[in-house]
Coordinates of C-alpha atoms and ligand atoms in Angstrom, one line a residue:
X1 CA 0.0 0.0 0.0
X2 CA 1.4 3.4 -1.0
X3 CA 0.6 6.7 0.6
X4 CA 0.5 9.4 -2.0
X5 CA 1.8 12.9 -1.4
X6 CA 3.1 15.9 -3.3
X7 CA 6.7 15.8 -4.4
X8 CA 7.0 19.6 -4.3
X9 CA 7.2 20.1 -0.6
X10 CA 9.5 22.7 0.9
X11 CA 10.5 22.8 4.6
X12 CA 7.6 25.1 5.4
X13 CA 4.9 23.5 3.2
X14 CA 2.2 21.2 4.5
X15 CA 2.4 17.4 3.9
X16 CA -0.3 14.9 4.0
X17 CA 0.7 14.2 7.7
X18 CA -0.6 17.7 8.6
X19 CA -4.1 17.1 7.2
X20 CA -7.0 15.6 9.1
X21 CA -7.5 12.8 6.5
X22 CA -4.8 10.8 4.6
X23 CA -5.6 9.1 1.3
X24 CA -4.0 5.7 0.7
X25 CA -3.9 4.6 -2.9
X26 CA -2.9 1.1 -4.1
X27 CA -0.9 1.5 -7.3
X28 CA -1.1 -2.2 -7.9
X29 CA -4.9 -2.2 -8.1
X30 CA -5.6 1.1 -9.7
X31 CA -6.7 1.0 -13.3
X32 CA -6.6 4.7 -13.7
X33 CA -10.4 5.0 -14.5
X34 CA -10.5 8.4 -12.9
X35 CA -13.8 7.9 -11.1
X36 CA -12.4 8.9 -7.7
X37 CA -11.1 12.2 -9.0
X38 CA -14.3 12.9 -10.8
X39 CA -16.5 12.3 -7.7
X40 CA -14.3 14.1 -5.0
X41 CA -16.3 17.1 -3.9
X42 CA -13.2 19.2 -2.9
X43 CA -10.7 18.2 -5.6
X44 CA -8.5 16.6 -2.9
X45 CA -7.0 14.0 -5.3
X46 CA -5.7 14.3 -8.8
X47 CA -4.4 12.0 -11.5
X48 CA -0.8 12.6 -12.2
X49 CA 2.1 11.5 -14.2
X50 CA 5.7 11.5 -12.8
X51 CA 9.0 10.4 -14.2
X52 CA 11.1 9.1 -11.4
X53 CA 14.8 8.6 -11.4
X54 CA 16.0 5.5 -9.7
X55 CA 19.7 5.6 -9.0
X56 CA 21.5 2.4 -10.0
X57 CA 25.0 1.2 -9.0
X58 CA 26.6 -1.6 -11.0
X59 CA 29.1 -2.9 -8.4
X60 CA 30.9 -5.3 -10.8
X61 CA 31.5 -2.7 -13.4
X62 CA 32.1 -0.1 -10.7
X63 CA 29.7 2.2 -12.5
X64 CA 27.0 4.6 -11.3
X65 CA 23.9 5.1 -13.4
X66 CA 20.2 5.8 -13.5
X67 CA 17.0 4.1 -14.4
X68 CA 13.7 5.8 -14.9
X69 CA 10.3 4.6 -13.9
X70 CA 7.0 6.2 -14.7
X71 CA 4.4 6.8 -12.1
X72 CA 0.9 7.3 -13.3
X73 CA -1.6 7.4 -10.4
X74 CA -3.5 9.3 -7.8
X75 CA -2.0 11.9 -5.5
X76 CA -3.4 13.9 -2.6
X77 CA -3.5 17.7 -2.6
X78 CA -1.7 19.3 0.3
X79 CA -3.3 22.7 -0.3
X80 CA -5.4 23.4 2.7
X81 CA -8.4 24.7 0.6
X82 CA -8.4 21.3 -1.1
X83 CA -7.8 19.1 1.9
X84 CA -9.5 15.7 2.0
X85 CA -12.7 15.7 4.2
X86 CA -12.8 12.0 4.6
X87 CA -16.1 11.6 3.0
X88 CA -15.1 8.3 1.4
X89 CA -16.8 8.9 -1.9
X90 CA -13.6 8.0 -3.8
X91 CA -13.6 4.5 -2.2
X92 CA -17.4 4.1 -2.9
X93 CA -17.0 4.6 -6.6
X94 CA -13.6 2.9 -7.1
X95 CA -14.2 -0.4 -8.9
X96 CA -11.0 -1.9 -7.7
X97 CA -10.9 -1.0 -4.0
X98 CA -7.7 0.9 -4.7
X99 CA -8.3 4.1 -2.7
X100 CA -9.7 5.4 0.6
X101 CA -9.3 8.0 3.3
X102 CA -8.0 7.3 6.8
X103 CA -8.2 9.7 9.8
X104 CA -5.0 11.3 10.9
X105 CA -4.4 10.7 14.6
X106 CA -1.9 13.5 14.7
X107 CA -4.6 15.9 15.9
X108 CA -2.4 18.9 16.9
X109 CA -1.4 19.4 13.3
X110 CA -4.9 20.3 12.4
X111 CA -4.3 23.7 13.9
X112 CA -2.7 24.4 10.5
X113 CA -6.0 24.3 8.8
X114 CA -8.4 25.8 11.3
X115 CA -7.8 29.5 11.3
X116 CA -6.9 30.6 7.8
X117 CA -6.8 34.4 7.3
X118 CA -7.9 34.8 10.9
X119 CA -11.3 33.4 10.3
X120 CA -12.6 31.1 13.0
X121 CA -13.5 27.6 11.8
X122 CA -17.0 27.0 10.6
X123 CA -18.7 23.7 9.6
X124 CA -21.9 21.9 9.3
X125 CA -22.7 18.7 11.1
X126 CA -22.9 17.9 14.8
X127 CA -20.9 18.3 18.0
X128 CA -17.6 16.3 17.9
X129 CA -18.3 14.5 21.1
X130 CA -18.0 10.8 20.3
X131 CA -19.1 8.1 22.8
X132 CA -22.3 7.2 24.6
X133 CA -24.6 10.1 25.6
X134 CA -26.6 10.1 28.8
X135 CA -29.7 9.2 26.8
X136 CA -27.8 6.1 25.4
X137 CA -27.2 5.0 29.0
X138 CA -30.8 5.1 30.1
X139 CA -32.6 1.8 30.2
X140 CA -36.3 0.9 30.7
X141 CA -36.2 -1.1 33.9
X142 CA -39.7 -1.4 35.2
X143 CA -41.1 -4.4 33.3
X144 CA -44.6 -5.6 33.8
X145 CA -44.4 -9.3 34.5
X146 CA -46.4 -11.0 37.3
X147 CA -47.4 -7.6 38.7
X148 CA -49.5 -6.2 35.9
X149 CA -50.0 -7.4 32.4
X150 CA -47.3 -6.9 29.8
X151 CA -48.5 -6.7 26.2
X152 CA -47.7 -8.3 23.0
X153 CA -46.1 -5.7 20.7
X154 CA -47.0 -7.6 17.6
X155 CA -50.7 -8.1 18.3
X156 CA -52.0 -5.3 20.6
X157 CA -53.3 -2.0 19.4
X158 CA -51.1 0.8 20.5
X159 CA -51.8 4.5 20.7
X160 CA -48.4 6.0 20.4
X161 CA -49.4 9.5 19.1
X162 CA -48.9 12.7 21.0
X163 CA -50.6 16.1 21.1
X164 CA -49.1 19.2 19.7
X165 CA -50.8 22.3 21.1
X166 CA -52.2 23.5 24.3
X167 CA -54.4 21.1 26.2
X168 CA -57.0 22.7 28.4
X169 CA -57.9 21.0 31.8
X170 CA -61.1 19.0 31.2
X171 CA -63.4 21.3 33.2
X172 CA -62.1 24.4 31.3
X173 CA -62.5 22.6 28.0
X174 CA -66.1 21.6 28.7
X175 CA -67.0 25.1 29.9
X176 CA -65.5 26.7 26.8
X177 CA -67.2 24.2 24.5
X178 CA -70.6 24.8 26.1
X179 CA -70.3 28.6 25.8
X180 CA -68.8 28.5 22.3
X181 CA -65.5 30.1 23.4
X182 CA -62.2 29.7 21.5
X183 CA -60.5 26.4 22.3
X184 CA -56.7 26.3 21.6
X185 CA -55.9 24.3 18.4
X186 CA -54.2 20.9 18.8
X187 CA -52.9 18.3 16.4
X188 CA -52.5 14.6 17.0
X189 CA -49.1 13.7 15.6
X190 CA -46.4 11.0 15.7
X191 CA -44.0 11.8 18.6
X192 CA -40.9 11.7 16.3
X193 CA -40.9 14.9 14.2
X194 CA -38.5 15.7 11.4
X195 CA -36.8 18.7 12.9
X196 CA -36.3 22.1 11.2
X197 CA -33.9 21.9 8.2
X198 CA -34.5 24.7 5.8
X199 CA -35.1 24.7 2.1
X200 CA -31.7 26.2 1.4
X201 CA -29.8 24.2 3.9
X202 CA -31.3 21.0 2.2
X203 CA -31.3 20.5 -1.5
X204 CA -34.5 20.5 -3.5
X205 CA -34.3 16.7 -4.1
X206 CA -33.8 16.1 -0.3
X207 CA -36.8 18.3 0.5
X208 CA -38.9 16.6 -2.0
X209 CA -37.9 13.1 -0.8
X210 CA -38.7 14.0 2.8
X211 CA -42.1 15.4 1.9
X212 CA -43.0 12.4 -0.3
X213 CA -42.0 10.1 2.6
X214 CA -44.0 12.1 5.1
X215 CA -47.1 12.1 2.9
X216 CA -46.8 8.4 2.4
X217 CA -46.5 7.8 6.2
X218 CA -49.7 9.9 6.7
X219 CA -51.8 8.9 3.8
X220 CA -51.0 5.2 3.4
X221 CA -49.6 4.0 6.7
X222 CA -51.6 6.2 9.0
X223 CA -48.4 7.4 10.9
X224 CA -49.1 11.1 11.4
X225 CA -45.5 12.3 10.9
X226 CA -44.9 16.0 10.5
X227 CA -41.8 17.9 9.4
X228 CA -40.6 21.4 10.2
X229 CA -39.2 23.8 7.6
X230 CA -36.5 25.6 9.4
X231 CA -36.0 29.3 8.5
X232 CA -36.4 30.2 4.8
X233 CA -39.9 29.1 4.0
X234 CA -40.7 26.3 1.6
X235 CA -41.4 26.0 -2.1
X236 CA -44.5 28.0 -3.0
X237 CA -46.3 25.0 -4.6
X238 CA -46.2 23.3 -1.2
X239 CA -47.9 26.3 0.5
X240 CA -50.9 25.9 -1.8
X241 CA -51.0 22.1 -1.7
X242 CA -52.8 19.7 0.7
X243 CA -49.4 18.6 2.0
X244 CA -49.1 21.8 4.0
X245 CA -51.0 20.1 6.8
X246 CA -47.9 17.9 7.4
X247 CA -45.6 21.0 7.6
X248 CA -44.6 23.0 10.6
X249 CA -43.6 26.5 9.3
X250 CA -40.7 28.1 11.1
X251 CA -40.3 31.8 11.4
X252 CA -36.9 33.0 12.7
X253 CA -35.1 36.3 13.2
X254 CA -34.3 36.8 9.5
X255 CA -38.0 36.3 8.6
X256 CA -36.7 34.7 5.3
X257 CA -39.4 33.2 3.2
X258 CA -42.3 34.8 5.0
X259 CA -43.2 37.2 2.2
X260 CA -44.1 34.1 0.2
X261 CA -46.0 32.5 3.1
X262 CA -48.0 35.6 3.9
X263 CA -48.9 36.1 0.2
X264 CA -50.0 32.4 -0.1
X265 CA -52.3 32.5 2.9
X266 CA -55.5 33.3 0.9
X267 CA -54.8 30.4 -1.4
X268 CA -53.9 27.8 1.2
X269 CA -56.1 24.7 0.9
X270 CA -55.4 23.7 4.5
X271 CA -53.7 25.0 7.6
X272 CA -50.1 24.1 8.4
X273 CA -49.5 21.6 11.2
X274 CA -48.1 24.4 13.4
X275 CA -45.9 27.5 13.5
X276 CA -42.5 27.3 15.2
X277 CA -40.9 30.6 16.2
X278 CA -37.2 30.1 16.5
X279 CA -35.5 32.1 19.2
X280 CA -32.5 29.8 19.4
X281 CA -31.0 26.4 18.3
X282 CA -28.9 23.9 20.1
X283 CA -26.0 24.0 17.7
X284 CA -25.3 27.7 18.1
X285 CA -27.2 29.2 21.1
X286 CA -27.3 32.9 21.0
X287 CA -26.4 33.0 17.3
X288 CA -28.6 33.5 14.3
X289 CA -28.9 31.2 11.3
X290 CA -26.3 31.3 8.6
X291 CA -26.8 30.3 5.0
X292 CA -23.5 30.8 3.3
X293 CA -23.4 32.4 -0.2
X294 CA -22.3 29.1 -1.8
X295 CA -25.8 27.9 -1.2
X296 CA -27.8 30.9 -2.2
X297 CA -28.9 29.8 -5.6
X298 CA -31.3 31.6 -7.9
X299 CA -34.2 29.6 -6.5
X300 CA -33.3 30.1 -2.9
X301 CA -32.7 33.8 -3.5
X302 CA -36.1 34.2 -5.1
X303 CA -37.8 32.4 -2.2
X304 CA -36.0 34.4 0.4
X305 CA -36.4 37.7 -1.5
X306 CA -32.6 38.4 -1.6
X307 CA -29.9 38.8 -4.3
X308 CA -28.3 35.6 -5.5
X309 CA -24.9 34.5 -4.0
X310 CA -24.8 36.6 -0.8
X311 CA -24.3 35.3 2.7
X312 CA -27.6 35.2 4.6
X313 CA -27.0 35.6 8.3
X314 CA -30.0 36.1 10.6
X315 CA -29.7 38.2 13.6
X316 CA -29.1 36.4 17.0
X317 CA -32.4 37.8 18.3
X318 CA -35.7 39.0 16.9
X319 CA -34.8 42.7 16.7
X320 CA -38.0 44.1 18.2
X321 CA -38.3 41.6 21.1
X322 CA -36.4 42.0 24.3
X323 CA -38.2 39.6 26.6
X324 CA -40.3 36.5 26.6
X325 CA -43.3 38.5 27.8
X326 CA -43.0 40.7 24.8
X327 CA -42.4 37.8 22.5
X328 CA -45.5 36.0 23.7
X329 CA -47.6 39.2 23.2
X330 CA -46.2 40.2 19.9
X331 CA -45.0 37.1 18.0
X332 CA -47.1 34.2 19.4
X333 CA -50.4 36.2 19.3
X334 CA -49.6 37.7 15.9
X335 CA -48.8 34.4 14.3
X336 CA -51.9 32.8 15.9
X337 CA -54.0 35.7 14.5
X338 CA -52.5 35.3 11.0
X339 CA -53.9 31.8 10.8
X340 CA -57.2 32.6 12.4
X341 CA -56.3 31.0 15.8
X342 CA -56.6 27.6 14.2
X343 CA -52.9 26.7 14.2
X344 CA -50.7 25.8 17.3
X345 CA -47.9 28.3 17.7
X346 CA -44.9 27.5 19.9
X347 CA -41.3 28.8 20.4
X348 CA -38.1 27.0 19.9
X349 CA -35.2 27.9 22.2
X350 CA -31.7 26.6 22.8
X351 CA -31.1 24.4 25.8
X352 CA -30.1 26.8 28.6
X353 CA -30.5 27.4 32.3
X354 CA -33.0 30.1 31.4
X355 CA -35.4 27.6 29.7
X356 CA -37.5 27.4 32.9
X357 CA -38.1 31.1 32.9
X358 CA -39.3 31.0 29.3
X359 CA -41.5 28.1 30.1
X360 CA -43.1 29.8 33.1
X361 CA -44.1 32.7 30.9
X362 CA -45.6 30.4 28.3
X363 CA -47.6 28.5 30.9
X364 CA -49.5 31.7 31.8
X365 CA -50.4 32.5 28.2
X366 CA -53.2 30.5 26.5
X367 CA -51.8 31.2 23.0
X368 CA -48.6 29.3 23.6
X369 CA -49.0 25.8 22.1
X370 CA -45.9 24.2 23.5
X371 CA -42.1 24.7 23.9
X372 CA -39.3 23.1 22.0
X373 CA -35.9 22.9 23.6
X374 CA -32.9 22.1 21.5
X375 CA -29.9 20.8 23.5
X376 CA -26.2 21.2 23.0
X377 CA -25.8 18.1 20.7
X378 CA -28.1 19.7 18.1
X379 CA -26.8 19.7 14.5
X380 CA -26.6 22.5 12.0
X381 CA -26.0 23.4 8.4
X382 CA -23.4 26.0 9.4
X383 CA -22.0 27.2 12.7
X384 CA -18.8 28.4 14.2
X385 CA -17.0 25.3 15.6
X386 CA -16.7 26.9 19.0
X387 CA -20.4 27.5 19.3
X388 CA -21.2 24.0 18.2
X389 CA -18.7 22.4 20.6
X390 CA -18.9 24.5 23.7
X391 CA -22.1 26.5 23.9
X392 CA -25.4 25.3 25.3
X393 CA -26.9 22.8 27.7
X394 CA -27.5 19.1 27.4
X395 CA -31.1 18.3 26.6
X396 CA -31.9 15.5 29.1
X397 CA -31.4 17.6 32.3
X398 CA -32.8 20.8 30.8
X399 CA -36.0 19.2 29.7
X400 CA -36.4 17.2 32.9
X401 CA -36.0 20.3 35.0
X402 CA -38.7 22.1 33.0
X403 CA -41.1 19.1 33.2
X404 CA -40.6 18.7 37.0
X405 CA -41.4 22.4 37.3
X406 CA -44.7 21.9 35.5
X407 CA -45.4 18.9 37.7
X408 CA -44.8 21.0 40.8
X409 CA -47.5 23.4 39.5
X410 CA -49.8 20.5 38.5
X411 CA -49.8 21.7 34.9
X412 CA -47.7 19.0 33.2
X413 CA -50.6 17.9 30.9
X414 CA -51.3 21.4 29.6
X415 CA -48.3 22.6 27.7
X416 CA -46.4 20.0 25.7
X417 CA -42.6 20.1 25.8
X418 CA -40.6 18.9 22.8
X419 CA -37.0 18.0 22.9
X420 CA -34.2 18.0 20.3
X421 CA -30.5 17.9 20.1
X422 CA -28.7 14.6 19.8
X423 CA -31.7 12.3 19.7
X424 CA -30.3 9.3 17.8
X425 CA -26.8 10.7 17.8
X426 CA -25.3 7.2 18.1
X427 CA -28.1 5.5 16.1
X428 CA -30.4 4.6 19.1
X429 CA -33.1 6.9 17.9
X430 CA -36.2 5.2 19.4
X431 CA -34.4 4.4 22.7
X432 CA -33.2 8.0 23.0
X433 CA -36.6 9.4 22.0
X434 CA -38.6 7.2 24.4
X435 CA -36.1 8.0 27.2
X436 CA -36.8 11.7 26.6
X437 CA -40.6 11.1 26.5
X438 CA -40.4 9.3 29.8
X439 CA -38.4 12.1 31.2
X440 CA -41.3 14.4 30.3
X441 CA -41.2 15.3 26.6
X442 CA -44.3 15.0 24.5
X443 CA -42.2 14.3 21.5
X444 CA -38.8 14.7 20.0
X445 CA -37.3 16.4 16.9
X446 CA -34.8 14.5 14.8
X447 CA -32.7 16.0 12.0
X448 CA -29.3 14.5 11.4
X449 CA -30.6 11.0 12.1
X450 CA -33.1 11.4 9.3
X451 CA -30.3 12.7 7.0
X452 CA -28.3 9.6 7.8
X453 CA -31.1 7.1 7.6
X454 CA -33.0 8.6 4.7
X455 CA -30.2 9.9 2.5
X456 CA -27.0 8.3 3.7
X457 CA -25.3 11.4 5.1
X458 CA -21.6 10.7 5.6
X459 CA -20.9 13.1 8.4
X460 CA -19.9 11.9 11.9
X461 CA -18.7 13.1 15.2
X462 CA -15.0 12.4 14.2
X463 CA -14.9 15.3 11.8
X464 CA -15.8 13.2 8.7
X465 CA -17.3 15.3 5.9
X466 CA -19.4 18.0 7.7
X467 CA -19.1 20.4 4.7
X468 CA -22.8 20.9 4.7
X469 CA -22.2 24.7 5.0
X470 CA -20.3 25.2 1.7
X471 CA -22.7 23.6 -0.7
X472 CA -20.4 20.7 -1.9
X473 CA -22.2 17.9 -0.1
X474 CA -21.0 14.8 -1.9
X475 CA -24.3 13.0 -1.5
X476 CA -26.4 15.9 -2.7
X477 CA -28.3 16.3 0.6
X478 CA -27.2 19.9 1.5
X479 CA -26.1 21.3 -1.9
X480 CA -27.8 23.7 -4.2
X481 CA -25.6 22.7 -7.1
X482 CA -27.6 20.7 -9.5
X483 CA -24.6 18.5 -10.5
X484 CA -24.4 17.4 -6.9
X485 CA -28.1 17.2 -5.9
X486 CA -29.1 15.1 -8.8
X487 CA -27.0 12.3 -7.3
X488 CA -29.9 12.1 -4.8
X489 CA -33.1 10.4 -6.0
X490 CA -36.1 11.8 -4.1
X491 CA -37.9 8.5 -4.5
X492 CA -35.1 6.7 -2.7
X493 CA -35.2 9.3 0.1
X494 CA -38.9 8.9 0.4
X495 CA -38.6 5.1 0.6
X496 CA -36.0 5.4 3.3
X497 CA -38.1 7.9 5.3
X498 CA -41.0 5.5 5.3
X499 CA -38.7 2.6 6.3
X500 CA -37.3 4.7 9.1
X501 CA -40.7 5.7 10.6
X502 CA -42.0 2.1 10.3
X503 CA -38.9 1.0 12.2
X504 CA -39.4 3.7 14.9
X505 CA -43.0 2.7 15.2
X506 CA -42.1 -1.0 15.8
X507 CA -39.4 -0.1 18.3
X508 CA -41.8 2.2 20.1
X509 CA -44.2 -0.7 20.6
X510 CA -41.4 -2.9 21.7
X511 CA -40.6 -0.4 24.5
X512 CA -44.2 0.3 25.4
X513 CA -45.4 -3.3 25.5
X514 CA -43.1 -4.6 28.3
X515 CA -44.1 -1.5 30.3
X516 CA -47.7 -2.6 30.1
X517 CA -48.6 0.6 28.3
X518 CA -50.7 0.7 25.2
X519 CA -53.3 3.4 25.4
X520 CA -51.1 6.5 25.6
X521 CA -47.5 7.5 25.2
X522 CA -45.7 7.1 28.5
X523 CA -45.0 10.8 28.9
X524 CA -43.2 11.5 32.2
X525 CA -43.3 7.8 33.2
X526 CA -39.9 8.2 34.9
X527 CA -40.3 5.4 37.5
X528 CA -39.6 3.0 34.6
X529 CA -36.2 4.5 33.8
X530 CA -32.8 3.6 35.2
X531 CA -29.2 4.7 34.7
X532 CA -25.9 3.3 35.8
X533 CA -24.6 6.7 37.0
X534 CA -25.6 7.8 40.5
X535 CA -25.1 11.5 39.8
X536 CA -27.1 11.4 36.6
X537 CA -29.8 9.4 38.4
X538 CA -30.0 12.0 41.1
X539 CA -30.1 14.9 38.6
X540 CA -32.8 13.3 36.4
X541 CA -34.7 11.9 39.4
X542 CA -34.7 8.4 38.0
X543 CA -33.5 5.0 39.4
X544 CA -29.9 4.3 39.9
X545 CA -29.1 0.9 38.6
X546 CA -25.8 -0.9 38.6
Ligands
LIG601 S1 -12.4 10.9 0.9 FE1 -13.7 12.4 -0.1 S2 -12.6 14.3 0.0 FE2 -11.1 12.7 0.4 S3 -10.2 12.2 -1.5 FE3 -11.9 10.8 -1.3 S4 -13.6 11.8 -2.3 FE4 -12.1 13.4 -2.0
LIG602 S1 -22.9 14.1 3.5 FE1 -23.6 16.1 3.0 S2 -25.1 16.5 4.7 FE2 -23.8 14.8 5.3 S3 -22.2 15.7 6.5 FE3 -21.5 15.6 4.4 S4 -22.0 17.5 3.5 FE4 -23.2 17.3 5.4

């Protein structure tokens, strides 16, 4: 096996040892088809020809001489702007298993590539914190056996849906119904929601595939899955289609896409599933959204009402709102009014120690249809590395604290809490989601897991790929470049979305059945949770098991 490298190094130039990923290339296998170089999204490898001198010494004749060999093969760029991102596309397309990336363990050298021109490092993807999360370590340990009946996951009927929107206490509900007063709108939905990924962050084919999959889940399988748009609106045809009822429209501090939405209201055939007002997100708390210019295509520019090819940062806060009270009065009520008080409206905030204060303001306001908290492990299309890695609060304890606060007030069934940020980070999506639900969430939002399970996203927590921000996504998931996004077949994405939700439904039943629970989602059923960490058990108020 031969590691390839540039032959033009000087004492101060970079070598492949300095880069985060090293390409190994087997000269003996390579047939020079060129597929690897054609598919590489960053141009990290190139086909090259070298004439190499091989010194030769003829001892018997006491003569020195030279032989020449010709190298034709693949080499790795050592230019930082073309560094390998470890996506592995080259190895996927190579017909001869002749090439592939390997992570460089010499981590300190990556300082070379992280602050070019004084700019702090930005990337897409998720927090680089490999290993089990707290949610992965929670187990369901109160199993109905001879004490009360366990159920058969394969044969019993299960009600695993949840409610999005404010739920009035029964006496209040009956009183309002009798007097014809307004009753807050609610939706019965599947508790695993496709989290906010914008049209702009995602490619048109990815968006279409997600929507097709969601529609199939609802209309054919009867799984009421909904998906959130993220900031930036959604394609105008969706706004005027019957599929809008599966969509949670997000409004954020840049208000991108909302001209189109407001203009489309008179022509809407149905109401959206909900309105999400984004005040913060787990991947970059206290920071606004950022769609980098690489991804602002003609279509995206038109939808967002901006010129083509400009960076689109949203402000960190909604400019006219300085407190949660003001936000509830201005934004939540205004958005409710825009849709005739028929659509649940809820805020999305970053995981933070101030989450409880926000919640307590929402509890007092009848227009607030829930609260979504996005924890520190949340992913993003683009963020400063330092925000993604080091800012925010883990979701499990943050949401638990909020839920217990509602319990103390006796109002835990009124305002639904939703959790996001790292659900399914290590692949255990249903286990993580049900753990959050039993800690008090009414449902969970999943983003990156869906990108991986539905479209084969290559990113991971070890710095692989994660170039979602610059529009060169090798799978075509987060690119606006047609050459790249046509690699992704929307029908395949839809098929995988459906497979994913069917799998989650089966696993949900497999968790609910042994608990003896079939008629409602076990929201807040924390007596059935255990963890092998005494401090975490104490903090989350669940069983310590060892
Ligand atoms: S792993 Fe990806 S970025 Fe690296 S050389 Fe192969 S295709 Fe290019
Ligand atoms: S495959 Fe695309 S979406 Fe996944 S990490 Fe890479 S750039 Fe991002």
